[in-house]
PDB file of C-alpha atoms in Angstrom:
ATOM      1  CA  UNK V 298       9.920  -9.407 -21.400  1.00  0.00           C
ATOM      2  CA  UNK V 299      10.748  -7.943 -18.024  1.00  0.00           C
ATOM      3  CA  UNK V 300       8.266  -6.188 -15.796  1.00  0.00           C
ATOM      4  CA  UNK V 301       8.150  -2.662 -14.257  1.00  0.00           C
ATOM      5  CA  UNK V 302      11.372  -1.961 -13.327  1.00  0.00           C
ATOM      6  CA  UNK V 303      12.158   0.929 -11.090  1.00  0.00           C
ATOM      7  CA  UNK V 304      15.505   2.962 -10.240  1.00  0.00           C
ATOM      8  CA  UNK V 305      17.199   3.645  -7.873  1.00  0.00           C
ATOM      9  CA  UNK V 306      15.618   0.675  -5.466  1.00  0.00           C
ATOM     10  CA  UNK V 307      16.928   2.724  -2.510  1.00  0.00           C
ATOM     11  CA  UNK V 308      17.745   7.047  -2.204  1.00  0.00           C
ATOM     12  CA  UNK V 309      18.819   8.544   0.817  1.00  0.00           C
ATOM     13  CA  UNK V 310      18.579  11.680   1.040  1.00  0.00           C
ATOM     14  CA  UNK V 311      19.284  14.774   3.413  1.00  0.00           C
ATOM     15  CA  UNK V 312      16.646  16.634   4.051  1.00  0.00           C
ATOM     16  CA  UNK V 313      16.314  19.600   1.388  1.00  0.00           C
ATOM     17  CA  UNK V 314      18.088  17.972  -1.364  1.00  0.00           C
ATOM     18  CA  UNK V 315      16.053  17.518  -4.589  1.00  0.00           C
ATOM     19  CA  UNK V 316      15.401  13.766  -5.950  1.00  0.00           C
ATOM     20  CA  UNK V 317      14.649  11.953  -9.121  1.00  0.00           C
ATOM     21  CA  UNK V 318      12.806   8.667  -9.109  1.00  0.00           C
ATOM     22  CA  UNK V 319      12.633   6.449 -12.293  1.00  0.00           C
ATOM     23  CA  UNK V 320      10.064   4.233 -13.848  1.00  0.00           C
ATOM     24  CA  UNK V 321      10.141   2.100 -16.687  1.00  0.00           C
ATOM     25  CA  UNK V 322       6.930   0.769 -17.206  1.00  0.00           C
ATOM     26  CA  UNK V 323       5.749  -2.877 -19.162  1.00  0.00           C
ATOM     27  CA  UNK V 324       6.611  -2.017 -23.233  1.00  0.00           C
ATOM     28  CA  UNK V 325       3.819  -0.731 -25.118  1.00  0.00           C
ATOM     29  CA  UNK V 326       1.699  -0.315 -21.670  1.00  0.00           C
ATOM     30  CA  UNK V 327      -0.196   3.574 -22.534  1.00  0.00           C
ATOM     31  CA  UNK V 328      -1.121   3.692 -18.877  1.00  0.00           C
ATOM     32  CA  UNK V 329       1.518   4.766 -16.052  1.00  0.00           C
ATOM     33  CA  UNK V 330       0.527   5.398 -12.288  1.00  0.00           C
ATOM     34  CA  UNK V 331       2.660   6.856  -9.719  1.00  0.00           C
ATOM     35  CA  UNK V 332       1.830   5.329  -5.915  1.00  0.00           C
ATOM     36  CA  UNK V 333       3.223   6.725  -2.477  1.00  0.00           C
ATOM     37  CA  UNK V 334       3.339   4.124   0.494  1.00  0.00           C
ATOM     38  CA  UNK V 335       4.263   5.163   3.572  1.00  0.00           C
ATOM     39  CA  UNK V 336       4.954   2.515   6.495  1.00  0.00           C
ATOM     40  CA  UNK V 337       2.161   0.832   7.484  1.00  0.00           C
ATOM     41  CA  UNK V 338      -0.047   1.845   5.009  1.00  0.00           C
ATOM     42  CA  UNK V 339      -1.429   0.953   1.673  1.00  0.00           C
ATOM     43  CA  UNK V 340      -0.322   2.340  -1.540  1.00  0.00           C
ATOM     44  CA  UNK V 341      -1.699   6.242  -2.084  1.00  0.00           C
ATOM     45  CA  UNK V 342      -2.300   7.368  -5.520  1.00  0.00           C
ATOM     46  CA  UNK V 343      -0.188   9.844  -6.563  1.00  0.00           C
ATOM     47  CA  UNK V 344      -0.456  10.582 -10.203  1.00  0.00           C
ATOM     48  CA  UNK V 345      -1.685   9.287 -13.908  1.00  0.00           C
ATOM     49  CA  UNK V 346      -0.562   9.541 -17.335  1.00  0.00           C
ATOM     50  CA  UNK V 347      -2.065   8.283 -20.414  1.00  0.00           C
ATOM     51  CA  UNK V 348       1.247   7.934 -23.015  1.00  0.00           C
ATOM     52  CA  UNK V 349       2.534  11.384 -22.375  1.00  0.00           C
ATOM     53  CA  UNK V 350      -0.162  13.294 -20.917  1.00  0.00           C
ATOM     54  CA  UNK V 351      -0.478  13.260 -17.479  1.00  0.00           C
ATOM     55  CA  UNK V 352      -4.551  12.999 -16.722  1.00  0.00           C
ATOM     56  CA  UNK V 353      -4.916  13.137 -13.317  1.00  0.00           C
ATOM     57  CA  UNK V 354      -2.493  14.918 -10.462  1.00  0.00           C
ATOM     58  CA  UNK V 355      -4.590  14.675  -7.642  1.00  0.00           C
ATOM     59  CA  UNK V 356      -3.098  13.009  -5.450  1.00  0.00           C
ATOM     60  CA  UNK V 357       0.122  15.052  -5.467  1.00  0.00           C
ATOM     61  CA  UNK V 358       0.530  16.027  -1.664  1.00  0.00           C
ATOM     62  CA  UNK V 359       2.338  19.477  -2.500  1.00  0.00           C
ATOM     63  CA  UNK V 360       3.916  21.375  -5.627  1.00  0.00           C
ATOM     64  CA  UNK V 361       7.062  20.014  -5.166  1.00  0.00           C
ATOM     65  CA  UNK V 362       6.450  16.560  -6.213  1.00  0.00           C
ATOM     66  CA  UNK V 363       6.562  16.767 -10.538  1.00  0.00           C
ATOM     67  CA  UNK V 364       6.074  13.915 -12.374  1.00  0.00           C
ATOM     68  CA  UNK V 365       6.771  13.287 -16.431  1.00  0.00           C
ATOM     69  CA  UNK V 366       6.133  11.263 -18.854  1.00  0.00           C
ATOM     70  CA  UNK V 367       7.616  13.249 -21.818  1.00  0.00           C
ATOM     71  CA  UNK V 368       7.799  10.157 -24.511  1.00  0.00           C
ATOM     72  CA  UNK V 369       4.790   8.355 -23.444  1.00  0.00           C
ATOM     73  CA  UNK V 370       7.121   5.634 -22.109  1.00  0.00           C
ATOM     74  CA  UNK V 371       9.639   6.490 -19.151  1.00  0.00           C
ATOM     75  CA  UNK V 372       8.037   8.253 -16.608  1.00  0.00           C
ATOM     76  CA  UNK V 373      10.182  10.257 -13.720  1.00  0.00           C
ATOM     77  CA  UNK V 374       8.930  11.528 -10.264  1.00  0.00           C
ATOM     78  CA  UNK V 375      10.706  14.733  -9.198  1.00  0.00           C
ATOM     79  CA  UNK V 376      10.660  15.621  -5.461  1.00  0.00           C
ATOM     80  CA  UNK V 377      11.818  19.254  -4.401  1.00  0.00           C
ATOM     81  CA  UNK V 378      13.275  20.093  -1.536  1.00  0.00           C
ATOM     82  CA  UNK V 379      12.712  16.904   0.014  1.00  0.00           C
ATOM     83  CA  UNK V 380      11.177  17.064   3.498  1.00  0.00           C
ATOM     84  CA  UNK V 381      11.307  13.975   6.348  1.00  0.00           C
ATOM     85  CA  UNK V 382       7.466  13.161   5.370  1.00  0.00           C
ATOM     86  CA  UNK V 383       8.532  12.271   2.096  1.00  0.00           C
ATOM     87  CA  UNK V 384       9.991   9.584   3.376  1.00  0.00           C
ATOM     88  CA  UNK V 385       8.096   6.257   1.977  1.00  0.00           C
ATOM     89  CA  UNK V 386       8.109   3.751  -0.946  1.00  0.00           C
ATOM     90  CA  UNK V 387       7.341   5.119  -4.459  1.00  0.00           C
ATOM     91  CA  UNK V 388       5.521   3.014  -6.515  1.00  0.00           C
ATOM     92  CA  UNK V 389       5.375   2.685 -10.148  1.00  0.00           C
ATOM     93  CA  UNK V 390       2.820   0.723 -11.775  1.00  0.00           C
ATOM     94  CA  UNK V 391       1.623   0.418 -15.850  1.00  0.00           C
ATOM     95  CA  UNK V 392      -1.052  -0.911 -17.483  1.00  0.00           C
ATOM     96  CA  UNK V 393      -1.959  -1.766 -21.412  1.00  0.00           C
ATOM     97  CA  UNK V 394      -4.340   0.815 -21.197  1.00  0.00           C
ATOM     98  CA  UNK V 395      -7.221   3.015 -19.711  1.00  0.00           C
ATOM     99  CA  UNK V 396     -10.477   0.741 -18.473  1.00  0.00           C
ATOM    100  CA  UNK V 397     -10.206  -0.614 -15.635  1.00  0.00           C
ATOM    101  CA  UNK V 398     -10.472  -3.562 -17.009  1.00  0.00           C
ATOM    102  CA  UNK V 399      -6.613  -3.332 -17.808  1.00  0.00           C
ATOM    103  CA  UNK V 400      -4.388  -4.550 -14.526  1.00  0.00           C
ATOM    104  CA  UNK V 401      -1.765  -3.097 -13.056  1.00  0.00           C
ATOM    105  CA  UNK V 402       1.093  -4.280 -12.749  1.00  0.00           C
ATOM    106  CA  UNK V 403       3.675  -2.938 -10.168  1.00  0.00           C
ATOM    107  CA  UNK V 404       7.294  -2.063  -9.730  1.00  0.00           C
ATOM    108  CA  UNK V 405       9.323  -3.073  -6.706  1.00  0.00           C
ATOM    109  CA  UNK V 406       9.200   0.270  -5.880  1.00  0.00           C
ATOM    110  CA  UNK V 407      11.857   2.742  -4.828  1.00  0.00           C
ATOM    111  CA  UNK V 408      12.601   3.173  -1.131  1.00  0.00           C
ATOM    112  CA  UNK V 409      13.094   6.853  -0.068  1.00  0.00           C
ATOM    113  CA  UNK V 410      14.498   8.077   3.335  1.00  0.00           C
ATOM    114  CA  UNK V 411      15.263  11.531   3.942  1.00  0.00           C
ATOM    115  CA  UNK V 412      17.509  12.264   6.942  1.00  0.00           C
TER     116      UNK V 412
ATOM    117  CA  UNK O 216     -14.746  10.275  -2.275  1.00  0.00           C
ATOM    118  CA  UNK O 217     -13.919   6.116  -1.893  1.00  0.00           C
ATOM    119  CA  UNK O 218     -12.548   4.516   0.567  1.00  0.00           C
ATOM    120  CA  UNK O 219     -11.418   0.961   1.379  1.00  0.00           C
ATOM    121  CA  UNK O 220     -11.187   0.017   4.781  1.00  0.00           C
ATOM    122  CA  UNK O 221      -9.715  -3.315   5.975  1.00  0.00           C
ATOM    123  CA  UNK O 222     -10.141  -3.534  10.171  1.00  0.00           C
ATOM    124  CA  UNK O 223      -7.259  -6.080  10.472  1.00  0.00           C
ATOM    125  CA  UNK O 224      -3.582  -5.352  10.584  1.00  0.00           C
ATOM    126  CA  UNK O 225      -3.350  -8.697  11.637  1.00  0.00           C
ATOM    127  CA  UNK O 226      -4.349 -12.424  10.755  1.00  0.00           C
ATOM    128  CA  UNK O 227      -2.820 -15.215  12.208  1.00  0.00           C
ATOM    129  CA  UNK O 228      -3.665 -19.109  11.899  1.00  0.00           C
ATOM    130  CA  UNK O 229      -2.561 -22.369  11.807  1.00  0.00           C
ATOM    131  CA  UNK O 230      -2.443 -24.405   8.903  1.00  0.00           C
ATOM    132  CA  UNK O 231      -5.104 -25.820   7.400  1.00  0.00           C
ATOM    133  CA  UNK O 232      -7.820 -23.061   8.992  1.00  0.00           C
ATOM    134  CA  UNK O 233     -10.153 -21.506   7.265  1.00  0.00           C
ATOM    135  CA  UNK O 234      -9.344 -17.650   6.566  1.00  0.00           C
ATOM    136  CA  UNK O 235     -11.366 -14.594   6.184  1.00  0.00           C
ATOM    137  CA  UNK O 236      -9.410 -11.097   5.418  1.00  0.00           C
ATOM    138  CA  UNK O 237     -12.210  -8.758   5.828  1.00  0.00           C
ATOM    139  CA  UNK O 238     -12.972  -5.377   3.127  1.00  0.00           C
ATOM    140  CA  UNK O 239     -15.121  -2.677   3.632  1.00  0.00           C
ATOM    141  CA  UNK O 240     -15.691   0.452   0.834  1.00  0.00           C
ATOM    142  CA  UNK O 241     -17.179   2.905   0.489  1.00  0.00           C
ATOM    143  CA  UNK O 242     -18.131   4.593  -3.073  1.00  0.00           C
ATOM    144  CA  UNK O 243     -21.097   6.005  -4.463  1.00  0.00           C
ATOM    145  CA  UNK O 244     -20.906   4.473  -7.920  1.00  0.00           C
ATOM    146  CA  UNK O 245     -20.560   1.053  -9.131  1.00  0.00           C
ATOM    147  CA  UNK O 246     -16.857  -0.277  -7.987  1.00  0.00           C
ATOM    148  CA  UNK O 247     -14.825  -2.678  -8.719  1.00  0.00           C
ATOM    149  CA  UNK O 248     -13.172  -4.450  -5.944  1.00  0.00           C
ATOM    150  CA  UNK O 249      -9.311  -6.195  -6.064  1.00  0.00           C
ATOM    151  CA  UNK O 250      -7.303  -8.650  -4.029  1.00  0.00           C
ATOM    152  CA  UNK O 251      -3.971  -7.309  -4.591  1.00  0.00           C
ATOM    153  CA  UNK O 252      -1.114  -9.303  -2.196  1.00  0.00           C
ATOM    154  CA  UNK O 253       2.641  -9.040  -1.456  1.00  0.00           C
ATOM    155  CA  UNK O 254       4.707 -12.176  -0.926  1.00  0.00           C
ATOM    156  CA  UNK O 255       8.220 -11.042   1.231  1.00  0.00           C
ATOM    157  CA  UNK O 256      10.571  -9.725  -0.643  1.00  0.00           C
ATOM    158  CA  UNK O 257       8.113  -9.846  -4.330  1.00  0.00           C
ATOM    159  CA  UNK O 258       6.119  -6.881  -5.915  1.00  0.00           C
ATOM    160  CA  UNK O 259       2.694  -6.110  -5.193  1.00  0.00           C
ATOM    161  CA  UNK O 260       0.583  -8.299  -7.533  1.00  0.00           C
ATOM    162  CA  UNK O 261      -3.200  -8.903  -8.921  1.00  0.00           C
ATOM    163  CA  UNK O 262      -4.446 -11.915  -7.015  1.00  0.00           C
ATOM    164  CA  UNK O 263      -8.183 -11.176  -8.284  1.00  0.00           C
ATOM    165  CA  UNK O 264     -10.881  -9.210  -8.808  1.00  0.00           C
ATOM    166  CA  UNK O 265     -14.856  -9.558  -8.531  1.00  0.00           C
ATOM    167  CA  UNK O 266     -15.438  -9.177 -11.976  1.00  0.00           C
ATOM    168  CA  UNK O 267     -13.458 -12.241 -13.170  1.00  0.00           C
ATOM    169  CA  UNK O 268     -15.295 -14.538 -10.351  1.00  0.00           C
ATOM    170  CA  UNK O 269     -12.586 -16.813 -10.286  1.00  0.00           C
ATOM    171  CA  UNK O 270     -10.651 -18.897  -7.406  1.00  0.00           C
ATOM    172  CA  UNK O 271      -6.853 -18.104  -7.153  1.00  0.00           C
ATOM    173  CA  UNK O 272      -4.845 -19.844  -5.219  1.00  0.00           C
ATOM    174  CA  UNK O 273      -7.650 -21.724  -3.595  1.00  0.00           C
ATOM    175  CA  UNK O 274      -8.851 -17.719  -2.414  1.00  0.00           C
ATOM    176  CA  UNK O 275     -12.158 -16.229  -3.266  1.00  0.00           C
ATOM    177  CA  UNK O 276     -13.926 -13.267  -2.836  1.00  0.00           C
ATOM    178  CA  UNK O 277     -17.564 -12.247  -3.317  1.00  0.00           C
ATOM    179  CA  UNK O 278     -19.110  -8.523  -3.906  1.00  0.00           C
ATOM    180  CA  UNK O 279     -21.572  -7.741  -1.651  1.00  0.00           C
ATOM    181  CA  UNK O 280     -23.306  -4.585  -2.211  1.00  0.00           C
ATOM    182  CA  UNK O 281     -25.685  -4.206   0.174  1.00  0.00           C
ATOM    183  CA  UNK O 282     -23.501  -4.489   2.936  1.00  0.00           C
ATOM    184  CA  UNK O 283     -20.355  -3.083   0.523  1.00  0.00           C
ATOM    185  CA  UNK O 284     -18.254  -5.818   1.452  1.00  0.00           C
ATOM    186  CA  UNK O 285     -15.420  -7.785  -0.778  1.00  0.00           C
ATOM    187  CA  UNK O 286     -14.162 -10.643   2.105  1.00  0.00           C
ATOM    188  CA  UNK O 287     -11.235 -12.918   0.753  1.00  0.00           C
ATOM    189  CA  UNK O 288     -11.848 -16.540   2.055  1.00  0.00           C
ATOM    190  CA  UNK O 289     -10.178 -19.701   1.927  1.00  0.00           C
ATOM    191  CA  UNK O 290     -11.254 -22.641   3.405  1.00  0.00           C
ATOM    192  CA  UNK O 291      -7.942 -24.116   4.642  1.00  0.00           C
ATOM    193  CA  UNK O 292      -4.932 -21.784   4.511  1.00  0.00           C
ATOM    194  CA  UNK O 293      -1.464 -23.091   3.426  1.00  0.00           C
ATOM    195  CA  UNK O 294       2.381 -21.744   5.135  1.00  0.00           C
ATOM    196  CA  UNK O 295       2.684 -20.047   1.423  1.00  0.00           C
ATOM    197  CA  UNK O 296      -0.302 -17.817   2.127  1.00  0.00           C
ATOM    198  CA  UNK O 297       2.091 -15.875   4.482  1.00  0.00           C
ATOM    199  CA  UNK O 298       1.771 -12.132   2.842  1.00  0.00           C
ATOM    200  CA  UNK O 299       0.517  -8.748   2.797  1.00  0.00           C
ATOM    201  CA  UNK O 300      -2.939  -8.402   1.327  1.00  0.00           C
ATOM    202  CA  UNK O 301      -4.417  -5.309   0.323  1.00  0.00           C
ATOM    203  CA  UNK O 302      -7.888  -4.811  -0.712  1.00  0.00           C
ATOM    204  CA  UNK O 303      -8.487  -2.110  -3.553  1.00  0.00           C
ATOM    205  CA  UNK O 304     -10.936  -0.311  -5.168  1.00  0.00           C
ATOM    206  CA  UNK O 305     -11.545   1.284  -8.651  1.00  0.00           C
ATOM    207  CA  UNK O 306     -14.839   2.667 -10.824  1.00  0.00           C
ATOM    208  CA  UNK O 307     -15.934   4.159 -14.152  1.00  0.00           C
ATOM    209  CA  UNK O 308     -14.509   7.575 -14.216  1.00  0.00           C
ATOM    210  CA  UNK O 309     -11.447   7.152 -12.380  1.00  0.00           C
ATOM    211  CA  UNK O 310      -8.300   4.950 -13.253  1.00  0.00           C
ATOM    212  CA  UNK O 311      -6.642   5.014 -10.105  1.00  0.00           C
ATOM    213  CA  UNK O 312      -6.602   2.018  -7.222  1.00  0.00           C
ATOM    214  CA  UNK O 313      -8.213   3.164  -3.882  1.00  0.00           C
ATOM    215  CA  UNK O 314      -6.167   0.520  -0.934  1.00  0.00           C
ATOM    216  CA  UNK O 315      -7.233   0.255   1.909  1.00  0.00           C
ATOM    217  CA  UNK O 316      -3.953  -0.395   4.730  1.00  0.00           C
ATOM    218  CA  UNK O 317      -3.665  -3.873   4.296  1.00  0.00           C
ATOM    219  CA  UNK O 318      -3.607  -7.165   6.535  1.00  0.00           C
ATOM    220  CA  UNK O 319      -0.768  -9.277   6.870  1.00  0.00           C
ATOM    221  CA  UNK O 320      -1.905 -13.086   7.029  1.00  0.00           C
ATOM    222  CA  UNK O 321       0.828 -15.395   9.335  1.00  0.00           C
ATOM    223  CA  UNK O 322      -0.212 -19.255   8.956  1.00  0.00           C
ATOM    224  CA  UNK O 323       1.997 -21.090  11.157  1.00  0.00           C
ATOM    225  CA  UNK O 324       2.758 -24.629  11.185  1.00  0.00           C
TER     226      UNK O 324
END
């Protein structure tokens, strides 16, 4: 069916305000990644889950970015108190499983500007 | 830590000229190197990795170790080559992709 779709494509917001970014990743992929891109750069890992439980949060730049996974399927990123360096593309990207082996395949991403 | 680095921002040739987008990493343990590339306007996608050893799109890409290298070639580029390409890097132990910043290839005319 479809791919990794992503929603909303574009969020504004004003600097402060708290955001929700949506992935829904390839049906029956196990494996979800969360990527930040800023401009001009390439994708930066931002967080892992394997069906609900999120393995690796490393790459988190600061406690107010939360990601979930809570039915092993739709994931959401949650950004507090968003801040102008949060400004970037969010990538979401799923993959049948862990090995990496498995490929990823990515979202169109979700385009955030904070003002 | 690993790190990909590609020294280009920017490739640009004519049709029909050979092209080389140049990747660098860095990573203790045995990696595994990807072509990933981003037509205008499409989502990033897989255009190949090292372990499959195959030719995409007329592109191909060899591991070298020693120098810890993972060049994309292809002998004689084509208008539809236009993109982003990012080179990226994963290993036992960790499922994430490592990118590097990318280089955008521009084959005029």
């Amino acid at each position: 069916g479809a791919g990794v779709s992503q929603s909303p494509r574009y969020k504004v917001a004003k600097r402060g305000q708290d955001v929700a970014l949506r992935c829904d990743p390839i049906s029956g992929h196990v494996s979800l990644f969360w990527y930040q891109q800023a401009l001009g750069q390439g994708p930066e890992f931002l967080t892992y889950f394997q069906n609900e439980a999120q393995l690796d949060k490393s790459g988190l730049p600061s406690d107010r970015f939360f990601a979930e996974r809570p039915e092993g399927s739709v994931s959401t990123l949650k950004i507090q108190r968003t801040q102008q360096e949060d400004s970037a593309v969010y990538l979401c990207a799923s993959s049948l499983g862990p090995g990496i082996n498995n490929e990823q395949y990515f979202g169109p991403g979700t385009r955030l500007t904070v003002t | 830590a690993q790190r990909v680095t590609q020294p280009e921002k920017l490739l640009s040739v004519f049709k029909g000229a050979p092209v080389e987008l140049k990747c660098n990493y860095s990573y203790s343990g045995s990696p595994e190197l990807f072509w990933y590339v981003q037509y205008s306007r499409q989502r990033l996608q897989l255009l190949l990795r090292h372990i499959s050893r195959e030719s995409i799109k007329g592109f191909t890409a060899d591991l070298n170790k020693g120098e810890t290298s993972f060049h994309l070639k292809k002998p004689f580029a084509q208008e539809e080559d236009s993109a982003m390409y990012y080179c990226a890097l994963s290993g036992r132990g960790f499922q994430k992709l490592v990118f590097g910043t990318g280089t955008r290839l521009l084959v005029s005319p």
